[in-house]
Tab-separated table of C-alpha atoms in Angstrom:
chain	number	residue	atom	x	y	z
K	24	MET	CA	20.841	-2.712	-8.851
K	25	SER	CA	24.634	-2.239	-8.780
K	26	ARG	CA	26.423	0.273	-10.960
K	27	SER	CA	28.048	-2.395	-13.119
K	28	ARG	CA	24.702	-4.089	-13.792
K	29	TRP	CA	23.201	-0.752	-14.803
K	30	MET	CA	26.188	-0.145	-17.030
K	31	ARG	CA	25.817	-3.546	-18.696
K	32	MET	CA	22.146	-2.874	-19.308
K	33	TRP	CA	22.904	0.491	-20.958
K	34	GLN	CA	25.635	-1.137	-23.016
K	35	TRP	CA	23.286	-3.834	-24.305
K	36	LEU	CA	20.766	-1.156	-25.228
K	37	GLY	CA	23.520	0.873	-26.892
K	38	GLY	CA	24.569	-2.216	-28.836
K	39	LEU	CA	21.009	-2.679	-30.055
K	40	VAL	CA	20.931	0.977	-31.127
K	41	LEU	CA	24.156	0.460	-33.095
K	42	VAL	CA	22.719	-2.617	-34.832
K	43	ALA	CA	19.501	-0.729	-35.631
K	44	VAL	CA	21.428	2.240	-37.049
K	45	ALA	CA	23.618	-0.071	-39.145
K	46	ALA	CA	20.571	-1.962	-40.441
K	47	THR	CA	18.891	1.338	-41.311
K	48	THR	CA	21.820	2.982	-43.048
K	49	PHE	CA	23.589	0.071	-44.731
K	50	THR	CA	20.782	-2.351	-45.651
K	51	PRO	CA	17.521	-1.972	-47.628
K	52	LEU	CA	15.459	-2.417	-44.425
K	53	PRO	CA	13.846	1.083	-44.645
K	54	ASN	CA	12.930	0.456	-48.306
K	55	LEU	CA	11.265	-2.850	-47.395
K	56	LEU	CA	9.314	-1.212	-44.570
K	57	ALA	CA	8.271	1.677	-46.845
K	58	ASN	CA	7.003	-0.795	-49.441
K	59	TRP	CA	5.039	-2.547	-46.724
K	60	LEU	CA	3.252	0.781	-46.020
K	61	ARG	CA	2.546	1.402	-49.705
K	62	THR	CA	-0.978	1.533	-51.086
K	63	PRO	CA	-1.147	1.350	-54.883
K	64	SER	CA	-3.002	4.094	-56.743
K	65	ARG	CA	-6.354	3.339	-58.336
K	66	LEU	CA	-6.985	6.145	-60.797
K	67	GLU	CA	-10.604	5.824	-61.925
K	68	ARG	CA	-13.455	8.256	-62.401
K	69	ALA	CA	-14.847	9.684	-59.167
K	70	GLU	CA	-17.257	12.382	-57.999
K	71	ALA	CA	-14.567	14.525	-56.362
K	72	ILE	CA	-10.821	14.725	-55.895
K	73	VAL	CA	-9.801	15.351	-52.276
K	74	VAL	CA	-6.264	16.613	-51.646
K	75	LEU	CA	-5.102	16.249	-48.027
K	76	GLY	CA	-3.082	18.949	-46.272
K	77	ALA	CA	0.647	18.675	-45.620
K	78	GLY	CA	1.646	22.079	-44.252
K	79	VAL	CA	2.381	25.614	-45.362
K	80	ARG	CA	5.583	27.514	-44.553
K	81	PRO	CA	5.503	30.710	-42.443
K	82	ASP	CA	6.157	32.792	-45.580
K	83	GLY	CA	3.006	31.405	-47.191
K	84	THR	CA	4.703	29.016	-49.614
K	85	LEU	CA	3.679	25.389	-49.812
K	86	GLY	CA	5.940	22.677	-48.399
K	87	ASP	CA	7.372	20.057	-50.786
K	88	SER	CA	4.858	17.414	-49.874
K	89	SER	CA	1.975	19.890	-50.033
K	90	ILE	CA	2.838	21.087	-53.525
K	91	ARG	CA	3.307	17.507	-54.775
K	92	ARG	CA	-0.133	16.522	-53.515
K	93	ALA	CA	-1.768	19.705	-54.874
K	94	LEU	CA	-0.220	19.244	-58.324
K	95	LEU	CA	-1.350	15.609	-58.515
K	96	GLY	CA	-4.891	16.676	-57.569
K	97	ILE	CA	-4.886	19.390	-60.240
K	98	LEU	CA	-3.489	16.955	-62.813
K	99	LEU	CA	-6.213	14.403	-62.040
K	100	PHE	CA	-8.830	17.153	-62.359
K	101	LYS	CA	-7.352	18.312	-65.686
K	102	ASN	CA	-7.471	14.707	-66.906
K	103	GLY	CA	-11.218	14.734	-66.253
K	104	LEU	CA	-11.263	12.149	-63.470
K	105	ALA	CA	-13.736	14.158	-61.362
K	106	PRO	CA	-15.838	17.320	-61.730
K	107	SER	CA	-14.703	18.936	-58.477
K	108	LEU	CA	-11.510	19.415	-56.534
K	109	VAL	CA	-11.389	19.726	-52.729
K	110	LEU	CA	-8.234	21.375	-51.381
K	111	LEU	CA	-7.542	20.965	-47.673
K	112	GLY	CA	-4.902	22.560	-45.470
K	113	PRO	CA	-4.922	24.209	-42.048
K	114	PRO	CA	-4.244	27.876	-41.282
K	115	SER	CA	-0.662	29.044	-40.891
K	116	LEU	CA	0.374	29.272	-37.234
K	117	ASP	CA	2.061	32.596	-37.990
K	118	GLY	CA	-1.056	34.382	-39.186
K	119	GLY	CA	-0.310	33.913	-42.893
K	120	PRO	CA	-2.712	32.456	-45.447
K	121	SER	CA	-3.939	28.909	-44.903
K	122	GLU	CA	-2.524	26.045	-46.939
K	123	ALA	CA	-5.943	25.575	-48.573
K	124	GLU	CA	-5.982	29.243	-49.695
K	125	VAL	CA	-2.478	29.021	-51.170
K	126	ARG	CA	-3.439	25.824	-53.003
K	127	LEU	CA	-6.623	27.474	-54.253
K	128	GLU	CA	-4.538	30.256	-55.825
K	129	LEU	CA	-2.267	27.646	-57.390
K	130	ALA	CA	-5.228	25.750	-58.846
K	131	ARG	CA	-6.745	28.930	-60.274
K	132	GLY	CA	-3.366	29.936	-61.704
K	133	LEU	CA	-3.158	26.568	-63.442
K	134	GLY	CA	-6.567	27.042	-65.033
K	135	VAL	CA	-8.930	25.140	-62.746
K	136	PRO	CA	-12.297	26.944	-62.835
K	137	ALA	CA	-13.184	28.624	-59.512
K	138	GLU	CA	-16.607	26.940	-59.362
K	139	ALA	CA	-14.981	23.488	-59.456
K	140	VAL	CA	-12.777	24.042	-56.401
K	141	LEU	CA	-13.679	23.840	-52.727
K	142	ALA	CA	-11.184	24.909	-50.065
K	143	GLU	CA	-11.406	23.843	-46.424
K	144	SER	CA	-8.948	25.220	-43.908
K	145	ARG	CA	-10.390	24.269	-40.513
K	146	ALA	CA	-9.049	20.730	-40.255
K	147	TRP	CA	-5.760	20.153	-38.411
K	148	THR	CA	-5.520	16.374	-38.467
K	149	THR	CA	-6.310	13.591	-40.942
K	150	ARG	CA	-9.314	12.589	-38.862
K	151	GLU	CA	-10.647	16.161	-38.862
K	152	GLU	CA	-10.066	16.323	-42.621
K	153	ALA	CA	-12.282	13.265	-43.102
K	154	VAL	CA	-15.042	14.746	-40.938
K	155	ARG	CA	-14.860	18.240	-42.540
K	156	THR	CA	-14.776	16.794	-46.053
K	157	LYS	CA	-17.860	14.734	-45.303
K	158	ALA	CA	-19.702	17.855	-44.125
K	159	LEU	CA	-18.501	19.772	-47.197
K	160	LEU	CA	-19.482	17.132	-49.759
K	161	ALA	CA	-22.637	15.751	-48.144
K	162	PRO	CA	-24.919	18.404	-49.745
K	163	ARG	CA	-23.523	17.379	-53.161
K	164	GLN	CA	-24.140	13.703	-52.356
K	165	VAL	CA	-20.574	12.819	-53.223
K	166	ARG	CA	-19.612	9.287	-52.250
K	167	ARG	CA	-16.831	8.123	-54.563
K	168	ILE	CA	-13.651	10.165	-54.150
K	169	LEU	CA	-10.094	10.135	-55.396
K	170	LEU	CA	-8.008	10.703	-52.272
K	171	VAL	CA	-4.620	12.347	-52.801
K	172	THR	CA	-1.885	11.937	-50.203
K	173	ASP	CA	1.598	10.453	-49.763
K	174	TYR	CA	1.876	6.702	-50.168
K	175	GLN	CA	2.907	6.020	-46.582
K	176	HIS	CA	-0.001	8.085	-45.226
K	177	MET	CA	-2.624	6.603	-47.548
K	178	ARG	CA	-3.689	3.507	-45.607
K	179	ARG	CA	-4.545	5.511	-42.470
K	180	ALA	CA	-6.220	8.296	-44.464
K	181	GLN	CA	-8.189	5.811	-46.572
K	182	ALA	CA	-9.497	4.032	-43.460
K	183	LEU	CA	-10.625	7.351	-41.939
K	184	PHE	CA	-12.392	8.529	-45.098
K	185	GLU	CA	-14.076	5.145	-45.545
K	186	ARG	CA	-15.218	5.386	-41.952
K	187	ALA	CA	-16.685	8.802	-42.790
K	188	GLY	CA	-18.773	7.122	-45.492
K	189	PHE	CA	-16.747	7.594	-48.676
K	190	GLU	CA	-15.728	5.064	-51.266
K	191	VAL	CA	-12.024	5.837	-51.603
K	192	LEU	CA	-9.851	5.499	-54.684
K	193	PRO	CA	-6.219	6.066	-53.620
K	194	ALA	CA	-4.046	8.473	-55.617
K	195	THR	CA	-0.631	8.460	-54.010
K	196	THR	CA	2.374	10.732	-54.286
K	197	GLU	CA	5.929	9.830	-53.322
K	198	GLU	CA	7.210	11.881	-50.390
K	199	GLN	CA	10.279	9.924	-49.488
K	200	SER	CA	11.138	7.672	-52.347
K	201	SER	CA	11.052	4.061	-51.211
K	202	VAL	CA	13.999	3.480	-53.540
K	203	ALA	CA	16.127	5.877	-51.449
K	204	ARG	CA	19.782	4.946	-51.700
K	205	GLY	CA	22.649	6.048	-49.515
K	206	PRO	CA	22.765	6.217	-45.716
K	207	GLU	CA	21.147	9.666	-45.389
K	208	GLY	CA	18.233	8.862	-47.717
K	209	ARG	CA	17.566	5.612	-45.860
K	210	MET	CA	17.693	7.401	-42.484
K	211	GLN	CA	15.127	9.950	-43.715
K	212	LEU	CA	12.953	7.170	-45.091
K	213	MET	CA	13.101	5.290	-41.783
K	214	ARG	CA	12.089	8.469	-39.939
K	215	VAL	CA	9.023	8.816	-42.182
K	216	VAL	CA	8.155	5.128	-41.773
K	217	LEU	CA	8.493	5.227	-37.971
K	218	GLY	CA	6.473	8.467	-37.812
K	219	GLU	CA	3.624	6.833	-39.698
K	220	VAL	CA	3.809	3.655	-37.595
K	221	VAL	CA	3.547	5.764	-34.410
K	222	ALA	CA	0.659	7.763	-35.913
K	223	ARG	CA	-1.219	4.557	-36.779
K	224	LEU	CA	-0.627	3.204	-33.306
K	225	TYR	CA	-1.951	6.418	-31.781
K	226	TYR	CA	-5.024	6.412	-34.057
K	227	ARG	CA	-5.732	2.792	-33.091
K	228	LEU	CA	-5.326	3.464	-29.370
K	229	ALA	CA	-7.570	6.534	-29.645
K	230	GLY	CA	-10.206	4.438	-31.446
K	231	TYR	CA	-10.094	6.456	-34.669
K	232	LEU	CA	-9.267	3.415	-36.819
B	4	MET	CA	30.080	1.287	-52.628
B	5	GLU	CA	28.454	4.737	-52.186
B	6	SER	CA	26.425	3.381	-49.269
B	7	TYR	CA	29.518	2.257	-47.414
B	8	PHE	CA	31.750	5.249	-48.199
B	9	SER	CA	31.228	7.073	-44.892
B	10	ALA	CA	31.581	3.867	-42.870
B	11	LEU	CA	34.836	2.965	-44.647
B	12	LEU	CA	36.114	6.520	-44.220
B	13	VAL	CA	35.490	6.467	-40.461
B	14	LEU	CA	36.975	2.978	-40.224
B	15	CYS	CA	40.188	4.163	-41.918
B	16	THR	CA	40.546	7.302	-39.774
B	17	SER	CA	39.777	5.216	-36.656
B	18	VAL	CA	42.616	2.822	-37.487
B	19	GLY	CA	44.852	5.896	-37.906
B	20	LEU	CA	43.681	7.291	-34.573
B	21	TYR	CA	44.285	3.946	-32.864
B	22	LEU	CA	47.830	3.738	-34.177
B	23	ALA	CA	48.517	7.375	-33.256
B	24	GLY	CA	47.044	6.850	-29.790
B	25	ARG	CA	49.160	3.747	-29.154
B	26	ARG	CA	52.364	5.201	-30.544
B	27	TRP	CA	52.413	8.843	-29.481
B	28	LEU	CA	49.968	9.096	-26.614
B	29	ARG	CA	50.913	5.699	-25.114
B	30	LEU	CA	47.237	4.728	-24.701
B	31	SER	CA	46.345	1.139	-23.795
B	32	PHE	CA	44.025	-1.294	-25.554
B	33	ARG	CA	42.252	-1.897	-22.247
B	34	GLY	CA	41.505	1.829	-22.022
B	35	LEU	CA	40.015	1.693	-25.499
B	36	ARG	CA	37.749	-1.169	-24.454
B	37	SER	CA	36.407	0.689	-21.446
B	38	ALA	CA	35.949	3.841	-23.568
B	39	ALA	CA	33.937	1.804	-26.110
B	40	GLY	CA	31.859	0.441	-23.235
B	41	LEU	CA	31.114	3.989	-22.078
B	42	VAL	CA	30.117	5.018	-25.618
B	43	LEU	CA	27.724	2.047	-25.803
B	44	ALA	CA	26.258	2.996	-22.423
B	45	TRP	CA	25.862	6.599	-23.612
B	46	LEU	CA	24.047	5.382	-26.750
B	47	GLY	CA	21.729	3.226	-24.660
B	48	ILE	CA	20.853	6.059	-22.264
B	49	ALA	CA	20.411	8.461	-25.204
B	50	ALA	CA	17.990	6.063	-26.934
B	51	LEU	CA	15.960	5.687	-23.768
B	52	LEU	CA	15.870	9.435	-23.096
B	53	PHE	CA	14.954	10.154	-26.724
B	54	ALA	CA	12.036	7.703	-26.577
B	55	GLY	CA	10.941	9.251	-23.274
B	56	ASN	CA	11.174	12.794	-24.650
B	57	VAL	CA	9.145	11.846	-27.742
B	58	LEU	CA	6.449	10.213	-25.622
B	59	VAL	CA	6.240	13.166	-23.212
B	60	GLY	CA	6.201	15.616	-26.166
B	61	MET	CA	3.348	13.745	-27.842
B	62	ALA	CA	1.404	13.530	-24.585
B	63	VAL	CA	1.815	17.285	-24.008
B	64	ALA	CA	0.681	18.053	-27.587
B	65	ILE	CA	-2.388	15.839	-27.232
B	66	LEU	CA	-3.186	17.263	-23.792
B	67	VAL	CA	-2.898	20.894	-24.965
B	68	ARG	CA	-5.079	20.064	-27.962
B	69	SER	CA	-7.787	18.456	-25.901
B	70	LEU	CA	-7.815	20.954	-23.025
B	71	THR	CA	-7.318	24.261	-24.879
B	72	PRO	CA	-8.361	25.746	-28.216
B	73	LEU	CA	-4.681	25.758	-29.250
B	74	PHE	CA	-3.360	23.297	-31.816
B	75	LEU	CA	-0.038	21.676	-31.056
B	76	SER	CA	1.107	19.038	-33.537
B	77	PRO	CA	2.458	15.742	-32.127
B	78	TYR	CA	4.882	15.901	-35.079
B	79	LEU	CA	6.736	18.631	-33.141
B	80	ALA	CA	8.237	15.746	-31.176
B	81	ASN	CA	9.568	14.338	-34.458
B	82	ASP	CA	12.306	16.973	-34.612
B	83	ILE	CA	15.950	16.081	-35.174
B	84	VAL	CA	16.907	18.672	-32.526
B	85	LEU	CA	15.191	16.501	-29.928
B	86	LEU	CA	17.592	13.687	-30.810
B	87	VAL	CA	20.625	15.968	-30.384
B	88	LEU	CA	19.328	17.357	-27.082
B	89	SER	CA	18.556	13.853	-25.802
B	90	ALA	CA	22.117	12.793	-26.673
B	91	LEU	CA	23.489	15.757	-24.693
B	92	GLN	CA	21.137	14.948	-21.831
B	93	ALA	CA	22.438	11.365	-21.851
B	94	LEU	CA	26.069	12.495	-21.900
B	95	LEU	CA	25.481	14.774	-18.940
B	96	LEU	CA	23.721	12.002	-17.011
B	97	LEU	CA	26.462	9.501	-17.778
B	98	LEU	CA	29.239	11.907	-16.727
B	99	TRP	CA	27.356	12.853	-13.593
B	100	TRP	CA	26.952	9.202	-12.747
B	101	THR	CA	30.453	7.976	-13.561
B	102	THR	CA	32.276	10.906	-11.950
B	103	ARG	CA	30.361	10.912	-8.680
B	104	PRO	CA	32.743	10.880	-5.690
B	105	ASP	CA	31.499	7.543	-4.327
B	106	SER	CA	31.451	5.818	-7.707
B	107	SER	CA	34.326	3.479	-6.831
B	108	ALA	CA	32.463	2.191	-3.785
B	109	ALA	CA	29.349	1.172	-5.717
C-alpha cells in the first residue's frame, strides 16, 4: 500500500476517534450506556450478605469503591436483612493486610458482632469470589444472598454467583454516577463502562458466563 | 454550558492562534490543512497502538496468572499512563515515517 493510502487510512481512523471523543465528552452517551449496564437493587431478606472486593491501598486503607460496598453491606446487616455478613477482598500486593481483614475491622468498629462476620481473602477475581463464597457458605446451607457490588459490575457478578448455586438479590452501590455531568465525569464513566464491557467479553470467551 | 466550556475555550484560542499565525508568522491555510491531516493520522495510529497495548497487556496478565502462582490483574492495562505512552509511541512512529529520507519517492 502506498504512503498516501496509509495516511488516508490513519486519518479516517483519527476522525473516528475524534467523533468518539466528542460523543463521549459532549453528549449523554456514557450515561445511556451506564444505565444499560444497571441492575436495580432488590433489598429483601436473605440468609447472608456478600460484599465483593474492590481493592485495598498499599497503606492498608480501603479504596473508595471498597469502602462504599463495605458500608452498604454493614448497613444492610444493621437493618436486619440477613444474619451473617461475608466480607471479601484479596491480600495487598505490598504485604499489608488484606482488604477482607481491613473491612472486618471496620465492621467490628461499627458494631457488627464478630460471630456474624466471615472474611475471605483468597479470591482475586469475581469468579474466584463466587467459588470461595460457595465453599464458605455451603456448610451453613446458605442459598439466598444479598450481593453487594457496584451497579455496573452487578450483572456479571450475579451471573457468576447464580452459576455457583446461589439465589442472588442485587444490592448495588454507585461507583461512577451514571448522572455524571461535565466532560471529565463522562470520560471517567465511559472508561468504567468500557472496562466492564471488556471484562464481560473476556468472561464469555473464557466460558465463565 | 459547563459541558462545552473547555471546547469553546480551545475554539477561541485556536481562532487567535490562526490569526496570529497568518499575520505574524505568515503561515498558509494549506499548511494548516496538512498539519490537521497529520494530527488526524497521529490520532488514528495512537488509537490503534493503544488498543494493541491493552490487548497485549491483558494477554500477558492472563498468561502470567495461568502459568505462575503470581497474580497480575488485567485491569493494569486499564491505566491512563498507557494511553499517554501509546500517544508518544504513535508520534514517534509518525515522525519516523514522515521524515524518512525516501519519503518523497513513495
